Coordinates of N, CA, C and O in Angstrom, one line a residue:
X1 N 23.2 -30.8 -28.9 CA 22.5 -29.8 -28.0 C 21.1 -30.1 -28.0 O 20.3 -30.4 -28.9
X2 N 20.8 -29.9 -26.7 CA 19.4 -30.9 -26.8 C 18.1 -29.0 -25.6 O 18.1 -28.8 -24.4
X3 N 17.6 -28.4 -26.6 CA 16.6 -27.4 -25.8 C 15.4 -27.9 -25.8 O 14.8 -28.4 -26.8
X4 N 14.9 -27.9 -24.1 CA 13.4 -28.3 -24.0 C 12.8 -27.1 -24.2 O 13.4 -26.0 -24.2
X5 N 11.8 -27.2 -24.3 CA 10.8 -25.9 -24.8 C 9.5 -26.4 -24.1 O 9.2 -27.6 -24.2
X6 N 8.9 -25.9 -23.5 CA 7.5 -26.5 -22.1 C 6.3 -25.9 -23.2 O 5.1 -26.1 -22.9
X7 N 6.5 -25.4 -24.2 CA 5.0 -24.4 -24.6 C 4.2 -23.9 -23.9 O 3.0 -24.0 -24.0
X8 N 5.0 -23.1 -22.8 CA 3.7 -22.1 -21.9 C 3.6 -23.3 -20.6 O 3.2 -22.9 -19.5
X9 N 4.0 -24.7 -20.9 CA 4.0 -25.1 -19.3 C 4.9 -25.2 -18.3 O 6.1 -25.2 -18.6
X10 N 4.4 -25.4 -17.0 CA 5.2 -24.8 -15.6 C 6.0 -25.8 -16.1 O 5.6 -26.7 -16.9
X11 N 6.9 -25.7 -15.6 CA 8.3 -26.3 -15.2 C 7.8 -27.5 -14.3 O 6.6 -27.7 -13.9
X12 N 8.7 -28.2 -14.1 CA 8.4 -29.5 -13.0 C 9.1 -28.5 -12.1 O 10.0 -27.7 -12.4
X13 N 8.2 -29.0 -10.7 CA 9.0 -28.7 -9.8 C 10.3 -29.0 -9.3 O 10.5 -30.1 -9.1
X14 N 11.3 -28.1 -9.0 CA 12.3 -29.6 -8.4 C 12.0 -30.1 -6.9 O 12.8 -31.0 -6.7
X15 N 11.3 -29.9 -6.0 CA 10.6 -31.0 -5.4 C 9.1 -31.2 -5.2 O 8.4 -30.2 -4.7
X16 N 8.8 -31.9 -5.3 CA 7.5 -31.9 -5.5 C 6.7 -32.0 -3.7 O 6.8 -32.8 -2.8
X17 N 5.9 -30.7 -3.8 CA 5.1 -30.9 -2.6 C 4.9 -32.7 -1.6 O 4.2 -33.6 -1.8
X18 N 5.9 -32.5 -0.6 CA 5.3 -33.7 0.0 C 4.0 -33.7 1.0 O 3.5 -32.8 1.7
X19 N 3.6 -35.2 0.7 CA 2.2 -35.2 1.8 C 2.3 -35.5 3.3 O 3.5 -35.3 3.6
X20 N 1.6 -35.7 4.2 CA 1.6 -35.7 5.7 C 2.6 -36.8 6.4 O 2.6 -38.0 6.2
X21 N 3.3 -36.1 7.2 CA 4.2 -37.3 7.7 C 3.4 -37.1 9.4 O 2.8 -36.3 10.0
X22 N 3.9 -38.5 9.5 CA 3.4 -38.5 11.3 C 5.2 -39.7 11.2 O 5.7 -40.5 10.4
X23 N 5.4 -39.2 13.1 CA 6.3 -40.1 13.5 C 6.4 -40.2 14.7 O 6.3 -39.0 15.1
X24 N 6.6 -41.0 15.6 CA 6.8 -41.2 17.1 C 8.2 -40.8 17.5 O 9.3 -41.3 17.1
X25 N 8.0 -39.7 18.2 CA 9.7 -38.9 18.5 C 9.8 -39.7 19.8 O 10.9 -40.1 19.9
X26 N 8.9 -40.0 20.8 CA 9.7 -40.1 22.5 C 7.8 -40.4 23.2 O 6.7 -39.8 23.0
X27 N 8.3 -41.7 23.9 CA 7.1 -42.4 24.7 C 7.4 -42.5 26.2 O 8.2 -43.4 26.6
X28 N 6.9 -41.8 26.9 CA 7.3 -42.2 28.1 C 6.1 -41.8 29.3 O 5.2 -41.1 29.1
X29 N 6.3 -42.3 30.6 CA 5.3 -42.0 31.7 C 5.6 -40.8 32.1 O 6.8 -40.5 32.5
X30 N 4.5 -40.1 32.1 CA 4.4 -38.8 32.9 C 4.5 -38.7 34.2 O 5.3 -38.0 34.7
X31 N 3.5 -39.5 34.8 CA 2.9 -39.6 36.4 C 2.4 -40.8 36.4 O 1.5 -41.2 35.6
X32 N 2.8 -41.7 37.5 CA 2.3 -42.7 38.0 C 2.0 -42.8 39.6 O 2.7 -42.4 40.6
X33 N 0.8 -43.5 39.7 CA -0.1 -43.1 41.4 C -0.2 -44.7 41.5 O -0.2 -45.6 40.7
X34 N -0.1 -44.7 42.7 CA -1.0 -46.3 43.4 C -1.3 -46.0 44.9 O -0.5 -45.7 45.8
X35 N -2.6 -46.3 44.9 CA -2.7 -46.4 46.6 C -4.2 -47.5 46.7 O -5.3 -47.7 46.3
X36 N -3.2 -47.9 47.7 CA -4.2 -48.7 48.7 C -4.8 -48.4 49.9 O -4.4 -49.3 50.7
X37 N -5.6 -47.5 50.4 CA -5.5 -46.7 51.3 C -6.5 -47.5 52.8 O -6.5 -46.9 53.9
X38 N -7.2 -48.9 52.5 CA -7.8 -49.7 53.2 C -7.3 -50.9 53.5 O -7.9 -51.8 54.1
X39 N -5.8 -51.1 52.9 CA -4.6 -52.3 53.2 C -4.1 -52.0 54.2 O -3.8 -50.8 54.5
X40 N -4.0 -53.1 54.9 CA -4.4 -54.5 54.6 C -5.7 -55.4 55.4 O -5.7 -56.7 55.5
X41 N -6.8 -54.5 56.0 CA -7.8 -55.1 55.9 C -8.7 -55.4 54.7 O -9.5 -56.4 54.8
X42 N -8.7 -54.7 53.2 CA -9.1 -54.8 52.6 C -9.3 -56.2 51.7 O -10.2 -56.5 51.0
X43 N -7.8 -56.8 52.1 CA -7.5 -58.2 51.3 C -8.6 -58.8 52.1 O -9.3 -59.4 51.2
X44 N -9.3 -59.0 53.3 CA -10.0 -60.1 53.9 C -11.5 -59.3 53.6 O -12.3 -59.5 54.6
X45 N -11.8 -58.7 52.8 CA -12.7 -58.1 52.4 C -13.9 -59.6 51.3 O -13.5 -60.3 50.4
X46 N -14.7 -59.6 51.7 CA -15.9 -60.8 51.1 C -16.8 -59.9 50.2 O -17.3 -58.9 50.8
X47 N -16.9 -60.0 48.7 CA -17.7 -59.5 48.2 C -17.0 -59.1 46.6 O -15.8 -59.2 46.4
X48 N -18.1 -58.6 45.6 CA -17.5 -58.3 44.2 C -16.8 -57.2 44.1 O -16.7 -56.3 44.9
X49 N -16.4 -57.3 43.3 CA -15.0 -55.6 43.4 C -16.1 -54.8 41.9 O -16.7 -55.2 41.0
X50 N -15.8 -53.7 42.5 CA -16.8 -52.5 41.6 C -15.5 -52.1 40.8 O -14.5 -51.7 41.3
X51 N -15.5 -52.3 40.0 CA -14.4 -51.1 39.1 C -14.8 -50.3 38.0 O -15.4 -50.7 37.0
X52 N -14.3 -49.2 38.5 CA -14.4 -47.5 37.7 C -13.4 -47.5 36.9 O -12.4 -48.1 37.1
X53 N -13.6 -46.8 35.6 CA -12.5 -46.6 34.8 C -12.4 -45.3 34.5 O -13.4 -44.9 33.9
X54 N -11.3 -44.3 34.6 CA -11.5 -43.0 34.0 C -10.6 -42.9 33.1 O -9.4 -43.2 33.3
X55 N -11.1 -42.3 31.8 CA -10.1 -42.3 30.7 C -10.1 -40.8 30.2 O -11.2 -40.2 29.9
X56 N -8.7 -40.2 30.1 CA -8.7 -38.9 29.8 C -7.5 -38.3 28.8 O -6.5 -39.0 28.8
X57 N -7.6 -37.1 27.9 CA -6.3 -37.3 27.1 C -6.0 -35.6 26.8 O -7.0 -35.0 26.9
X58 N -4.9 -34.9 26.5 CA -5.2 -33.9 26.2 C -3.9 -33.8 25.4 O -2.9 -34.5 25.6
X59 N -3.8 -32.7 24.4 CA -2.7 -32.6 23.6 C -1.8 -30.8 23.3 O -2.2 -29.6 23.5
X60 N -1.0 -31.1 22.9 CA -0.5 -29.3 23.3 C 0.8 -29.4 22.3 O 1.6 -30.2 22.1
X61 N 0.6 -28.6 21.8 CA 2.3 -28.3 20.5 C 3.2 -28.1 21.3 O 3.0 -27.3 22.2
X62 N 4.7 -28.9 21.1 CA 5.8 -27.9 22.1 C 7.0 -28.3 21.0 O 8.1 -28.7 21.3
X63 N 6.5 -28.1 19.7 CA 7.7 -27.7 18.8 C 6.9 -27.1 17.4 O 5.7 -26.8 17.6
X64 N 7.7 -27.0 16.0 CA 7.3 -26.5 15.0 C 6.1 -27.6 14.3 O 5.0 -27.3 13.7
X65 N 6.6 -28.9 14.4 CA 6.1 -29.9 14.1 C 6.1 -31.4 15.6 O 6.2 -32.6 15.7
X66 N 5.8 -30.2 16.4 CA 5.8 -31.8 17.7 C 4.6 -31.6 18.5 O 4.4 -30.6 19.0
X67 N 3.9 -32.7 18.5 CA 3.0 -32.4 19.6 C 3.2 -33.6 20.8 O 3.5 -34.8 20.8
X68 N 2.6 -32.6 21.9 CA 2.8 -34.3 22.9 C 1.6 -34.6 23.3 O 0.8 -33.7 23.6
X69 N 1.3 -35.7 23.3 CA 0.2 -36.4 23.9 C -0.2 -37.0 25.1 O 0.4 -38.1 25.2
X70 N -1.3 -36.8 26.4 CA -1.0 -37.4 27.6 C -1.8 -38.0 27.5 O -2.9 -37.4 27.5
X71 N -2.0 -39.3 27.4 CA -3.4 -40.4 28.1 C -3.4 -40.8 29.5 O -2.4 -41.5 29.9
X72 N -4.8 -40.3 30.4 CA -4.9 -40.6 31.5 C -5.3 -41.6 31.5 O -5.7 -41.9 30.4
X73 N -5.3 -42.8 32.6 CA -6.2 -43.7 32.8 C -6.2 -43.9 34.3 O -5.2 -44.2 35.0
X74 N -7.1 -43.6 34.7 CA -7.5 -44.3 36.7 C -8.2 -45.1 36.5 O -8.9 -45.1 35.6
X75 N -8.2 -46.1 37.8 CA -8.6 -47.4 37.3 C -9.0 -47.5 39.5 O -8.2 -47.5 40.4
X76 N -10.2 -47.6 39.7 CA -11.0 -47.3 41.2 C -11.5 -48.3 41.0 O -12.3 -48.5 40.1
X77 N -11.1 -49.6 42.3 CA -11.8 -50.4 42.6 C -12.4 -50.7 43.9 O -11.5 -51.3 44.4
X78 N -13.5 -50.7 44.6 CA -14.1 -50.8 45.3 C -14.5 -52.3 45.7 O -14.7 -53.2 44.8
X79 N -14.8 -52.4 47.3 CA -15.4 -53.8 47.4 C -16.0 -53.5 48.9 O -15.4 -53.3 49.9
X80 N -17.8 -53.5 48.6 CA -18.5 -53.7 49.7 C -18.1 -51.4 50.3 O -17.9 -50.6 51.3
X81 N -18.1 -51.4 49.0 CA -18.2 -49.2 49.3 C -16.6 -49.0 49.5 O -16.1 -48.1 48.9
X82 N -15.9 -49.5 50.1 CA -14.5 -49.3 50.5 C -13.6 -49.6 49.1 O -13.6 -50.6 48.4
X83 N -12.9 -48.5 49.0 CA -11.5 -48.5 47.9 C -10.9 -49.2 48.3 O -10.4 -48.9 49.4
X84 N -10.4 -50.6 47.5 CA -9.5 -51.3 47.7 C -8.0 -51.1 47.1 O -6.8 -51.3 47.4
X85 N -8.7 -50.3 46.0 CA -7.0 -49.8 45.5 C -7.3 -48.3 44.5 O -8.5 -48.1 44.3
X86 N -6.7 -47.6 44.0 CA -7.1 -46.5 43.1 C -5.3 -46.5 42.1 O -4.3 -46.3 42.8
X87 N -5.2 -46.6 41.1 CA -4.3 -47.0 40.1 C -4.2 -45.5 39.2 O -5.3 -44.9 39.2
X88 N -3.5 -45.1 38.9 CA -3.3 -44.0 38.0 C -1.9 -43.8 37.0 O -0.8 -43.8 37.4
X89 N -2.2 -43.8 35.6 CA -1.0 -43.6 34.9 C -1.2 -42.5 33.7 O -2.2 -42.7 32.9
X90 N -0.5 -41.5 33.5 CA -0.5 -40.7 32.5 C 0.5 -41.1 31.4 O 1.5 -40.5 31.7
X91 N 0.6 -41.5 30.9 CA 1.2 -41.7 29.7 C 1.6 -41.0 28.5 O 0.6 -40.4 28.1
X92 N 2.6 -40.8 27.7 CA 2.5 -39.5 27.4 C 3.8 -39.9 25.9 O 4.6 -40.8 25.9
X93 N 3.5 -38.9 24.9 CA 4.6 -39.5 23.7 C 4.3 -37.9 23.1 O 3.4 -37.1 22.9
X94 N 5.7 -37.9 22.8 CA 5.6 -36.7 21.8 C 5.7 -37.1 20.2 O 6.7 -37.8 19.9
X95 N 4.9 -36.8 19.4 CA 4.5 -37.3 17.7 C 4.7 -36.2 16.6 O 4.0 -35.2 16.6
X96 N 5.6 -36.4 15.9 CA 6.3 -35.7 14.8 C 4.7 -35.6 14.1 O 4.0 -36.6 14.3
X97 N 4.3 -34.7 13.5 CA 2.9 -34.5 12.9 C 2.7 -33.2 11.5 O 2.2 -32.1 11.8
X98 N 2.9 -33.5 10.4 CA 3.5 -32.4 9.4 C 2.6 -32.4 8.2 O 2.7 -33.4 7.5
X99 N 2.0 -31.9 8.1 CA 1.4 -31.8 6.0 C -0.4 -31.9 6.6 O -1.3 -31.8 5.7
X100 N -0.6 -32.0 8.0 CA -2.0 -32.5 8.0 C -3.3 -31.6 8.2 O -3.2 -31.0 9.3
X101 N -4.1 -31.3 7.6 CA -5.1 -30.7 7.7 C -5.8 -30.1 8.8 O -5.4 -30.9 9.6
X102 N -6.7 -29.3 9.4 CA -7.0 -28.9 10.7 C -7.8 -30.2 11.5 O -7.7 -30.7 12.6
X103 N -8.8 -30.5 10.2 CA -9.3 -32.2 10.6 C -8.4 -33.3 10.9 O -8.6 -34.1 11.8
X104 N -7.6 -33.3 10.1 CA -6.8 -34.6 10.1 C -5.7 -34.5 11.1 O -5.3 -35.6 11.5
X105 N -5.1 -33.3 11.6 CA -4.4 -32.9 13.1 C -5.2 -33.8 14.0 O -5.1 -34.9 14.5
X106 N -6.3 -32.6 14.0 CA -7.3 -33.4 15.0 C -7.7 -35.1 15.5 O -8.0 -35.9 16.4
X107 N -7.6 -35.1 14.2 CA -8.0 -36.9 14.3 C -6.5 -37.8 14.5 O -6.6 -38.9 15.1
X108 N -5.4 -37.4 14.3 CA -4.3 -37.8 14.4 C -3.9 -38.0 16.0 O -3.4 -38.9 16.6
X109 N -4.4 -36.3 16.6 CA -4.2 -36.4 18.0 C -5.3 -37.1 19.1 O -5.0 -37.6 20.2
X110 N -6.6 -36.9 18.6 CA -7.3 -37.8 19.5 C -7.7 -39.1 19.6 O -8.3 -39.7 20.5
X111 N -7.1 -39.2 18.5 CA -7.6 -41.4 18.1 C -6.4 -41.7 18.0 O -5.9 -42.4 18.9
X112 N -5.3 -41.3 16.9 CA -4.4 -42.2 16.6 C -2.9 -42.4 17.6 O -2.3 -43.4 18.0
X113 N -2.8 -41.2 17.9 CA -1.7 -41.0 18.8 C -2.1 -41.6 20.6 O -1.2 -41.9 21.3
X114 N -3.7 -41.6 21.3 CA -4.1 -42.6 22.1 C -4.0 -43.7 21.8 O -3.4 -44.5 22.6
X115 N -4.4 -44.2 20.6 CA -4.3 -45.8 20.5 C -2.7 -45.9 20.2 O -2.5 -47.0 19.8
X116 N -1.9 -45.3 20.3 CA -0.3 -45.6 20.5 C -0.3 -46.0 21.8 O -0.1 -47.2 22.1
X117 N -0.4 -45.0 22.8 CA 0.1 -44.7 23.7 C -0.8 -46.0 24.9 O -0.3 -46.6 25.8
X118 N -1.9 -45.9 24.5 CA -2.7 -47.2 25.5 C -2.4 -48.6 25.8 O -3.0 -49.3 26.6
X119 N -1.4 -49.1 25.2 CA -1.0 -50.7 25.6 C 0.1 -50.0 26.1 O 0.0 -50.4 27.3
X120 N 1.5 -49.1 26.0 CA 1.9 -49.0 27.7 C 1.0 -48.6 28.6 O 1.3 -48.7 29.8
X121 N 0.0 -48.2 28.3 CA -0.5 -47.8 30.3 C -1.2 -48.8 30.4 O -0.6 -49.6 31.2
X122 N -2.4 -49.5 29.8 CA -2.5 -50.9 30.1 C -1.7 -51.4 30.9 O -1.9 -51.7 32.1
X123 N -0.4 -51.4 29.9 CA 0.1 -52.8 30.3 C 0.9 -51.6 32.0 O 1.4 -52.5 32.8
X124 N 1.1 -50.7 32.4 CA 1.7 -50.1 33.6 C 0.8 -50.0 34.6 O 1.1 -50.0 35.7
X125 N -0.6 -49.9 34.2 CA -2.1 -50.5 35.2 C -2.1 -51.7 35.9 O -2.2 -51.9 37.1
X126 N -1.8 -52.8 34.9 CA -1.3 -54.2 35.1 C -0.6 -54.4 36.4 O -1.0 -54.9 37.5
X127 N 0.4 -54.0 36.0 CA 2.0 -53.5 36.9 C 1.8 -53.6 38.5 O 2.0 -54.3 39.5
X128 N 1.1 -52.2 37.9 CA 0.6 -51.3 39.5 C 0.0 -52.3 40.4 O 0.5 -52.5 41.5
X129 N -1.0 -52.9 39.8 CA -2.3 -53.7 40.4 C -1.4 -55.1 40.6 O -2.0 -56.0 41.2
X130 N -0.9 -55.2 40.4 CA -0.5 -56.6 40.6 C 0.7 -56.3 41.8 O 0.9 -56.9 42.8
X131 N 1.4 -55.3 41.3 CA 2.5 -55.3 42.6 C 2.2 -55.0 44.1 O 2.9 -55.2 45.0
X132 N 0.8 -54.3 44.0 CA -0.1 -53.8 44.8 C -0.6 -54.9 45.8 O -1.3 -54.5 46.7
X133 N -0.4 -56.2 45.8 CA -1.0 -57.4 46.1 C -2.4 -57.7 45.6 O -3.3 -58.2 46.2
X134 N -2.4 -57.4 44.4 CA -4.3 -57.7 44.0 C -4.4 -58.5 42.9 O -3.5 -58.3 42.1
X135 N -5.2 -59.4 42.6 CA -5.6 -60.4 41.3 C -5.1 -59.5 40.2 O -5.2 -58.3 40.5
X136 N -4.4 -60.0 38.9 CA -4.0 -58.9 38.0 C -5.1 -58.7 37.3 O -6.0 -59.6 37.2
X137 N -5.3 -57.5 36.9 CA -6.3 -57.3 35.9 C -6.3 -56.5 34.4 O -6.1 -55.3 34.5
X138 N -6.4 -56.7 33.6 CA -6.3 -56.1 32.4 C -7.1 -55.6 31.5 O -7.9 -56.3 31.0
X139 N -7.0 -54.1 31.1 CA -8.2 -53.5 30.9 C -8.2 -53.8 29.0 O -7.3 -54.1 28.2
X140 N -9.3 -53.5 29.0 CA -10.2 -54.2 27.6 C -9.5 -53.3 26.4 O -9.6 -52.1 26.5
X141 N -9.0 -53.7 25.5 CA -8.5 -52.5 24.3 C -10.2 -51.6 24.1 O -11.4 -51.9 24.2
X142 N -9.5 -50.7 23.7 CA -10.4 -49.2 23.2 C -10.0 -49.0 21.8 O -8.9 -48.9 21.3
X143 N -11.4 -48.8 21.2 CA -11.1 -47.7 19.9 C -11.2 -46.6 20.0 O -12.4 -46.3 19.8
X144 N -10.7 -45.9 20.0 CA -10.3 -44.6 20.1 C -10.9 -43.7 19.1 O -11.2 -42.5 19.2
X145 N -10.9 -44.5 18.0 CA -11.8 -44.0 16.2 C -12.9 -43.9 16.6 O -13.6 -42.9 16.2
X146 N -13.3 -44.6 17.3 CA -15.0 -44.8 17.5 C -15.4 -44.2 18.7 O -16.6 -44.3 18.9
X147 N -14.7 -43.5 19.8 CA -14.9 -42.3 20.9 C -14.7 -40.8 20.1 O -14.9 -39.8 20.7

């Protein structure tokens, strides 16, 4: 017969506090736009193409532990004042997100969970623009840590 005796200390837990889990539950496009609204005079258009980038993101709980994430990106290119095309994709993932601090939420949802989600819309900008009849173009990775 074998009695443990703690001397006054706690017990072990039987499970021991776990730390922060993050996990990718569901990646998918929200909303996708394309217009060419100056085709097809615009292809015989002489001159540099201006391009705008708008990058936008916002996040919202829609479980105990889920949040979903939308990254906008529009992508306005001009040539000689005239829009030659205007590109738009929201992108969007919902992320298992558990154990993390009010900071570390935060940082989870505005850097880490964008830098998921930005090489599909890249690569669905791509897509757009190229099916659109226009040179492909491919937009520059972002750090997201560093915005």
């Amino acid at each position: 017969m074998s009695d443990e005796t703690t001397n006054g200390a706690a017990a072990p837990a039987a499970a021991e506090e776990q730390g922060a889990t993050f996990s990718v539950e569901k990646i998918y496009t929200r909303d996708v736009s394309f217009e060419a609204p100056n085709a097809p005079a615009v292809f015989t258009e002489q001159g540099q193409p201006d391009l705008q980038m708008n990058l936008n993101q916002r996040a919202g709980q829609v479980g105990e532990n889920a949040y979903e994430v939308v990254l906008g990106v529009t992508l306005t290119c001009t040539v000689n004042g005239k829009t030659a095309y205007l590109a738009e994709v929201q992108q969007a993932g919902v992320f298992g997100l558990a154990g993390f601090d009010a900071a570390g939420l935060d940082a989870m949802l505005g850097a880490h969970c964008p830098n998921i989600l930005y090489p599909y819309a890249r690569q669905a900008i791509s897509e757009l623009i190229k099916a659109g009849g226009f040179p492909p173009f491919y937009l520059q990775p972002i750090n997201f840590d560093a915005l």
